[in-house]
Coordinates of C-alpha atoms and ligand atoms in Angstrom, one line a residue:
M1 CA 7.0 12.4 -36.1
E2 CA 4.0 10.4 -35.8
Q3 CA 0.9 11.6 -35.0
P4 CA -0.6 8.6 -31.1
I5 CA -3.2 6.6 -31.6
S6 CA -6.1 8.3 -31.1
V7 CA -7.7 6.8 -27.8
T8 CA -11.4 7.4 -25.2
R9 CA -12.1 5.4 -22.8
S10 CA -14.9 3.5 -24.8
N11 CA -11.4 1.6 -26.2
F12 CA -10.7 0.6 -22.4
N13 CA -14.0 -1.7 -22.7
D14 CA -13.7 -2.6 -26.6
W15 CA -9.5 -4.5 -26.0
M16 CA -9.6 -4.1 -22.2
V17 CA -9.6 -8.0 -20.1
P18 CA -12.7 -6.8 -18.0
V19 CA -11.0 -5.9 -14.4
F20 CA -11.1 -3.2 -13.1
A21 CA -14.3 -0.2 -14.2
P22 CA -12.0 3.0 -14.2
A23 CA -13.7 6.5 -13.6
N24 CA -14.9 7.6 -17.3
F25 CA -12.0 10.0 -17.7
I26 CA -8.5 9.1 -18.6
P27 CA -5.6 11.1 -16.5
V28 CA -2.8 11.8 -19.1
R29 CA -0.2 14.2 -16.9
G30 CA 0.2 14.9 -13.5
E31 CA 2.1 17.5 -11.2
G32 CA 2.4 17.6 -7.4
S33 CA -1.0 16.8 -6.3
R34 CA -3.0 18.0 -9.5
I35 CA -3.5 16.3 -12.4
W36 CA -5.4 16.6 -15.4
D37 CA -7.4 14.3 -18.0
Q38 CA -7.9 14.4 -21.6
E39 CA -10.2 17.2 -21.6
N40 CA -7.7 19.5 -20.1
K41 CA -9.5 19.0 -16.6
E42 CA -7.7 19.0 -13.9
Y43 CA -8.3 16.9 -10.8
I44 CA -7.3 17.4 -6.9
D45 CA -5.3 14.1 -6.2
F46 CA -6.1 12.7 -3.3
A47 CA -5.4 9.3 -4.0
G48 CA -2.5 9.4 -5.0
G49 CA -2.1 6.2 -7.6
I50 CA -3.1 3.9 -4.1
A51 CA -0.7 4.7 -1.4
V52 CA 1.9 4.7 -3.8
N53 CA 2.9 8.5 -5.4
A54 CA 4.1 9.5 -2.1
L55 CA 5.6 12.3 -4.2
G56 CA 2.9 12.7 -6.5
H57 CA 3.4 13.5 -9.8
A58 CA 7.0 14.4 -12.2
H59 CA 8.2 15.3 -8.8
P60 CA 11.7 16.3 -9.5
V61 CA 13.5 13.9 -7.9
A62 CA 12.1 10.6 -9.1
V63 CA 12.4 12.5 -12.3
N64 CA 16.1 13.0 -12.2
A65 CA 16.5 9.7 -9.9
L66 CA 15.0 7.8 -13.4
T67 CA 16.4 9.7 -16.2
E68 CA 20.1 9.6 -15.1
Q69 CA 19.6 5.6 -14.5
A70 CA 17.5 6.0 -18.1
T71 CA 21.1 6.6 -20.0
K72 CA 23.4 4.7 -18.1
L73 CA 21.5 0.8 -17.1
W74 CA 17.6 -0.4 -17.2
H75 CA 18.7 -4.3 -16.4
V76 CA 21.3 -6.5 -16.3
G77 CA 19.6 -10.1 -14.3
N78 CA 20.4 -11.2 -11.7
G79 CA 23.6 -12.9 -12.9
Y80 CA 25.2 -10.0 -11.9
T81 CA 24.4 -7.7 -8.8
N82 CA 24.2 -3.8 -9.6
E83 CA 25.2 -0.2 -7.7
P84 CA 22.1 1.1 -7.4
V85 CA 20.2 -1.8 -6.3
L86 CA 23.3 -2.5 -3.4
R87 CA 22.3 1.4 -2.1
L88 CA 18.8 0.3 -1.5
A89 CA 19.7 -2.4 0.2
K90 CA 22.2 -0.1 2.5
Q91 CA 19.3 1.7 3.5
L92 CA 16.6 -0.1 4.1
T93 CA 19.4 -2.1 6.8
E94 CA 20.3 0.4 7.8
Q95 CA 17.5 2.2 8.4
T96 CA 14.8 -0.8 10.0
F97 CA 15.3 -4.1 11.6
A98 CA 16.5 -5.6 8.3
D99 CA 19.8 -7.0 7.7
K100 CA 18.7 -9.0 4.5
V101 CA 16.4 -7.9 1.7
F102 CA 14.5 -9.5 -1.4
F103 CA 13.5 -7.6 -4.3
C104 CA 10.5 -7.8 -6.9
N105 CA 8.2 -6.2 -8.4
S106 CA 4.9 -5.4 -6.6
G107 CA 3.4 -6.1 -2.8
A108 CA 2.7 -9.6 -3.9
E109 CA 5.5 -10.9 -5.4
A110 CA 6.7 -8.9 -1.8
N111 CA 4.3 -11.3 0.1
E112 CA 5.1 -14.4 -1.8
A113 CA 8.2 -14.4 -1.0
A114 CA 7.6 -13.6 3.0
L115 CA 5.4 -16.5 2.5
K116 CA 7.6 -19.2 0.8
L117 CA 9.8 -18.5 3.5
A118 CA 8.3 -19.5 6.0
R119 CA 7.0 -22.1 4.6
K120 CA 11.3 -23.5 3.8
V121 CA 11.8 -22.0 7.5
G122 CA 9.1 -24.2 8.9
L123 CA 10.9 -27.4 6.5
D124 CA 14.0 -26.6 7.7
S125 CA 12.9 -26.5 11.4
G126 CA 13.0 -30.1 11.5
V127 CA 9.8 -30.0 13.2
A128 CA 6.4 -32.2 11.6
G129 CA 4.0 -29.8 8.9
K130 CA 4.9 -27.0 10.5
S131 CA 3.7 -25.1 7.1
G132 CA 0.8 -23.4 9.1
I133 CA 0.2 -19.6 8.1
V134 CA -2.8 -17.9 10.1
A135 CA -3.9 -14.7 8.4
F136 CA -7.0 -12.2 9.0
N137 CA -9.9 -12.2 8.2
N138 CA -10.3 -8.8 5.1
A139 CA -6.6 -9.1 5.0
F140 CA -4.8 -8.1 1.3
H141 CA -2.1 -9.1 0.6
G142 CA -2.9 -9.2 -3.0
R143 CA -3.4 -11.0 -6.0
T144 CA -1.0 -14.4 -6.8
L145 CA -2.4 -17.4 -5.5
F146 CA -1.4 -17.7 -2.5
T147 CA -1.5 -15.4 -1.2
V148 CA -5.7 -13.8 -2.2
S149 CA -5.2 -16.8 0.0
A150 CA -3.5 -15.7 2.7
G151 CA -5.5 -11.7 1.9
G152 CA -8.9 -12.8 3.9
Q153 CA -11.6 -11.9 1.3
P154 CA -13.0 -14.8 0.1
K155 CA -14.4 -13.1 -2.5
Y156 CA -11.5 -12.6 -5.0
S157 CA -10.0 -15.7 -3.9
Q158 CA -13.0 -18.3 -3.8
D159 CA -13.4 -19.2 -8.1
F160 CA -9.9 -19.8 -7.8
A161 CA -9.5 -23.1 -5.8
P162 CA -8.0 -25.3 -5.5
L163 CA -6.3 -23.0 -2.8
P164 CA -2.9 -23.4 -1.7
N165 CA -3.6 -25.1 2.7
G166 CA -2.8 -24.6 5.7
I167 CA -4.0 -20.9 6.0
S168 CA -6.0 -19.8 8.5
H169 CA -8.4 -16.4 9.6
V170 CA -9.2 -15.2 12.3
A171 CA -10.8 -12.3 13.1
Y172 CA -8.6 -8.9 13.2
N173 CA -7.8 -6.9 16.6
D174 CA -9.2 -10.1 18.7
L175 CA -5.7 -12.6 20.2
E176 CA -7.8 -14.3 22.0
A177 CA -8.4 -16.1 18.6
A178 CA -5.1 -15.8 17.6
K179 CA -3.8 -17.4 20.5
A180 CA -6.8 -20.5 19.8
V181 CA -4.7 -21.3 16.2
I182 CA -1.2 -20.7 17.0
N183 CA 0.4 -23.4 17.4
E184 CA 3.9 -26.1 16.8
Q185 CA 3.0 -26.6 13.1
T186 CA 2.5 -22.6 12.8
C187 CA 5.0 -21.0 11.3
A188 CA 4.1 -17.7 10.5
V189 CA 1.9 -15.3 11.4
I190 CA 1.0 -12.7 8.4
V191 CA -0.8 -9.6 9.5
E192 CA -0.9 -5.5 8.3
P193 CA -0.4 -3.2 11.2
V194 CA -3.2 -1.1 9.4
Q195 CA -5.5 -2.7 7.1
G196 CA -5.5 -1.6 3.9
E197 CA -7.8 -2.3 1.3
G198 CA -9.8 -3.8 4.3
G199 CA -11.3 -0.4 5.6
V200 CA -8.6 1.5 7.4
I201 CA -8.7 -0.1 10.6
P202 CA -5.2 0.3 13.0
A203 CA -4.7 -2.6 15.3
D204 CA -4.3 -2.6 18.3
I205 CA -0.9 -2.2 19.8
E206 CA -1.9 -4.7 22.5
F207 CA -2.1 -7.5 19.6
L208 CA 0.1 -6.6 17.2
K209 CA 2.8 -7.6 20.5
G210 CA 0.5 -10.6 21.3
L211 CA 1.5 -12.5 17.6
R212 CA 4.6 -10.6 18.8
A213 CA 4.6 -12.9 22.0
L214 CA 3.1 -15.5 20.5
C215 CA 4.4 -16.3 16.9
D216 CA 8.4 -16.2 19.9
E217 CA 6.6 -19.3 21.6
F218 CA 5.7 -21.0 18.6
G219 CA 8.5 -20.1 16.9
A220 CA 6.7 -18.6 14.3
L221 CA 8.2 -16.3 11.7
L222 CA 6.2 -12.9 12.5
I223 CA 5.1 -10.5 8.9
F224 CA 4.6 -7.3 8.6
D225 CA 3.0 -6.5 5.3
E226 CA 3.3 -3.6 5.2
V227 CA 3.0 -2.8 0.8
Q228 CA -0.4 0.3 2.5
T229 CA 1.6 1.5 5.4
G230 CA 5.5 2.1 4.4
V231 CA 8.2 4.7 3.2
G232 CA 6.2 7.3 4.9
R233 CA 2.9 6.5 4.9
T234 CA 1.4 6.9 9.1
G235 CA 4.2 9.7 10.0
S236 CA 6.4 7.8 10.5
L237 CA 9.0 5.8 8.4
Y238 CA 7.6 1.9 9.0
A239 CA 4.4 1.8 10.8
Y240 CA 5.9 -0.9 13.4
M241 CA 8.2 1.7 14.5
N242 CA 4.8 3.5 15.9
Y243 CA 4.2 0.2 17.5
G244 CA 7.5 -0.6 18.8
V245 CA 6.6 -4.2 17.7
T246 CA 9.9 -6.0 15.4
P247 CA 8.4 -8.4 12.8
D248 CA 10.8 -11.3 11.3
V249 CA 9.6 -9.8 7.9
L250 CA 8.4 -6.5 7.0
T251 CA 7.0 -6.2 2.5
T252 CA 6.9 -3.0 1.2
A253 CA 5.7 -2.1 -2.2
K254 CA 4.1 0.5 -3.6
A255 CA 5.4 4.3 -2.4
L256 CA 9.3 2.5 -2.6
G257 CA 9.4 3.2 -6.1
G258 CA 7.2 6.4 -5.2
G259 CA 4.7 5.4 -8.8
F260 CA 7.2 2.9 -10.5
P261 CA 7.0 -0.6 -9.7
V262 CA 9.7 -2.3 -7.3
G263 CA 8.3 -4.4 -4.4
A264 CA 11.2 -6.0 -1.0
M265 CA 10.9 -8.1 0.8
L266 CA 13.4 -7.6 4.5
T267 CA 14.4 -9.7 6.5
T268 CA 17.1 -10.5 9.3
D269 CA 20.0 -12.3 9.4
K270 CA 18.7 -15.4 11.2
F271 CA 16.3 -15.9 8.4
A272 CA 17.9 -14.7 5.7
P273 CA 19.9 -17.9 5.1
H274 CA 16.8 -20.3 4.4
F275 CA 16.5 -18.6 0.6
S276 CA 19.9 -19.9 -0.2
V277 CA 20.6 -19.8 -4.2
G278 CA 17.9 -20.9 -5.9
T279 CA 15.8 -21.4 -3.8
H280 CA 13.2 -17.9 -4.9
G281 CA 14.0 -15.3 -8.3
T282 CA 12.6 -12.8 -10.2
T283 CA 14.1 -11.7 -13.2
Y284 CA 12.8 -8.3 -13.0
G285 CA 13.9 -7.7 -8.8
G286 CA 16.4 -5.1 -7.6
N287 CA 17.0 -3.4 -10.9
P288 CA 19.1 -0.8 -11.1
L289 CA 16.3 1.4 -13.0
A290 CA 13.4 0.6 -10.6
S291 CA 16.0 1.0 -7.9
A292 CA 17.6 4.5 -8.7
V293 CA 14.1 5.9 -9.2
A294 CA 13.5 4.0 -5.2
G295 CA 16.3 4.5 -3.4
A296 CA 15.9 9.0 -4.6
V297 CA 12.0 8.3 -3.0
F298 CA 13.4 6.4 -0.3
E299 CA 16.0 9.0 0.9
F300 CA 13.0 11.8 0.2
I301 CA 10.8 11.4 2.5
N302 CA 13.1 9.3 5.7
T303 CA 13.8 13.1 7.1
P304 CA 12.4 13.9 10.0
E305 CA 10.7 17.0 7.8
V306 CA 8.4 15.4 5.3
L307 CA 7.8 12.6 8.2
E308 CA 6.7 15.1 10.6
G309 CA 5.7 16.8 8.0
V310 CA 2.8 13.9 7.4
K311 CA 1.4 13.9 11.1
H312 CA 1.4 17.5 10.4
R313 CA -1.1 16.5 7.2
H314 CA -2.5 13.9 9.5
Q315 CA -4.0 16.0 11.1
Y316 CA -4.7 19.4 9.3
F317 CA -6.4 16.3 6.9
L318 CA -9.3 15.0 10.3
D319 CA -9.8 19.6 11.5
A320 CA -11.0 19.4 7.5
L321 CA -13.4 16.4 7.6
N322 CA -14.4 16.4 10.8
T323 CA -15.3 20.1 10.2
L324 CA -16.9 18.8 7.0
N325 CA -19.0 16.0 8.6
A326 CA -20.1 18.1 10.7
E327 CA -22.1 20.3 8.6
Y328 CA -23.3 16.9 6.5
Q329 CA -23.3 13.9 8.6
V330 CA -22.2 11.5 6.2
F331 CA -19.6 10.4 8.2
D332 CA -19.8 7.4 11.8
E333 CA -16.2 7.6 12.2
I334 CA -13.3 9.1 10.2
R335 CA -10.2 6.8 11.4
G336 CA -6.0 6.6 10.5
Q337 CA -2.6 6.9 10.8
G338 CA -1.0 9.9 8.8
L339 CA -1.5 9.6 5.5
L340 CA -3.9 6.9 5.1
I341 CA -7.3 8.1 6.0
G342 CA -10.8 6.5 5.9
C343 CA -13.7 8.1 6.7
V344 CA -17.1 5.6 7.7
L345 CA -20.3 5.5 6.7
K346 CA -22.9 5.9 9.3
A347 CA -25.1 3.1 8.7
E348 CA -28.4 4.9 6.1
Y349 CA -25.2 5.3 2.9
A350 CA -24.7 2.1 3.8
G351 CA -22.9 0.7 0.7
K352 CA -22.0 4.7 -0.5
A353 CA -18.5 5.0 -0.7
K354 CA -17.5 4.2 -4.7
D355 CA -21.5 6.5 -5.5
I356 CA -18.3 9.2 -3.6
T357 CA -15.8 8.6 -5.6
T358 CA -17.9 8.6 -8.7
W359 CA -19.3 12.6 -7.5
A360 CA -15.5 13.5 -6.4
G361 CA -14.2 13.0 -9.8
E362 CA -17.3 14.9 -10.8
E363 CA -16.9 17.9 -8.9
G364 CA -12.7 17.2 -9.7
L365 CA -11.4 15.3 -6.9
L366 CA -9.2 11.7 -7.8
A367 CA -10.8 9.6 -4.1
L368 CA -11.3 5.7 -3.0
I369 CA -13.1 3.3 -0.9
A370 CA -12.0 0.8 1.2
G371 CA -14.9 -1.8 1.0
P372 CA -18.4 -0.5 0.4
N373 CA -18.4 1.8 3.3
V374 CA -15.0 3.8 3.3
V375 CA -14.5 6.7 1.7
R376 CA -9.6 6.7 1.6
F377 CA -7.0 9.3 0.9
T378 CA -4.1 8.0 0.4
P379 CA -2.0 11.7 -1.0
S380 CA 0.9 12.5 -2.1
L381 CA 3.2 12.6 1.1
I382 CA 3.7 16.2 0.7
I383 CA 0.5 17.0 -1.0
P384 CA 0.3 20.9 -0.4
E385 CA -2.2 22.5 2.7
Q386 CA -3.5 24.3 -0.4
D387 CA -4.3 21.2 -2.5
I388 CA -5.6 20.0 0.9
D389 CA -8.5 22.7 1.0
E390 CA -9.3 22.5 -2.7
G391 CA -9.7 19.1 -2.7
I392 CA -12.0 19.2 0.4
T393 CA -14.1 22.0 -1.1
R394 CA -14.7 19.5 -3.8
L395 CA -15.5 16.6 -1.7
K396 CA -18.0 19.5 0.2
R397 CA -19.6 19.3 -2.7
A398 CA -20.1 14.9 -4.0
L399 CA -21.1 14.9 -0.1
A400 CA -23.9 17.4 -0.6
K401 CA -25.0 15.1 -3.6
L402 CA -24.7 12.6 -1.0
A403 CA -27.0 14.0 1.3
K404 CA -29.2 15.3 -1.6
Ligands
PLP501 C1 -1.6 -3.3 -2.7 C2 -0.7 -3.5 -1.0 C3 -1.3 -5.6 -2.0 C4 -0.8 -6.0 -3.4 O1 0.5 -5.0 -3.8 P1 0.4 -5.3 -5.5 O2 1.4 -4.5 -5.9 O3 -0.6 -4.4 -5.8 O4 0.9 -6.4 -6.0 C5 -0.9 -6.2 -0.8 N1 -0.9 -6.0 0.4 C6 -0.9 -4.6 1.3 C7 -1.8 -4.3 2.7 C8 -1.6 -3.8 0.1 O5 -2.1 -2.7 0.8

């Protein structure tokens, strides 16, 4: 066989559109919560591919589902349905509030579908101008023009004006502010139960309950963006289950495929029919390959053992991080749910989150940021305790560099 083309990190700058600034090493293989780079240096993975690799790397359940389906059928197009997608739809509707599912390939696409559905429901209501969308400051909903406009970080959207209009933003966890902008013209409220990219900020229960009541009062769809919080990440199958507040639409992606691209928009029999034949679509959405992997990953995660394991690991992580912090005094607050954990830097270290993750990389640890002041961890949901211990030891060496 021919040798593969030899490539290095500097080739990224040669050939790739520079929207990312990746670390200066290239991961080449992974197993569980460890990965190795081109030099065979080992890393503990506390990043989990940004809350995606819920079963770690190369988990046999996912590998088997993928390879089995790979020999049968990859893609047929939406002129035909397929067995894996129907099985996955059965799982998702049986295990959640939803009655119907629309499949796509990413979180942004799931939110795009949710927002378009809300606009369509608003139109069909017959109420003039029922197209307003209420969203929250610092929210993140994806990078399509509609979803980046719904997101609450103008730095991601302002360069692409003119933006879709009719979207208002108010402060997260501020029910009074939301009340002031939700009215008869509102077709949807979109919210993350825990803001992920925005800094790992859990919603207050009263806030979500209040949004539910306002949506009921004004006939607006309550959309929960669970792209990051879904599929076991918070210790429940979906974060709405922690809150006991049920949305009308829920979007899920990231961990759903355990690393294989897949997304879904879940909704009820009340709203699904507004998306009639031809009103929305996708080429790859619900393809057999993605659906087979997602079905296996979902089934594996949705067990009491795995979900309890996430809660247990949450406490284990927090204890270890608090012990570290007692020594180094770098974090003001350590917060989050399940294995979505954010460490907020003290004011004197403001803006240093990226440096910490760079130093962590040097020490053999993959970690994330959530804005300039929050170090974020979203590891595999089944990360072994000894990998947590080893990762914390490496983090400790990175923090020692900061403290200097
Ligand atoms: C990652 C993320 C998205 C976007 O998902 P993509 O798959 O990158 O399009 C949307 N919403 C939330 C809450 C996310 O964390």
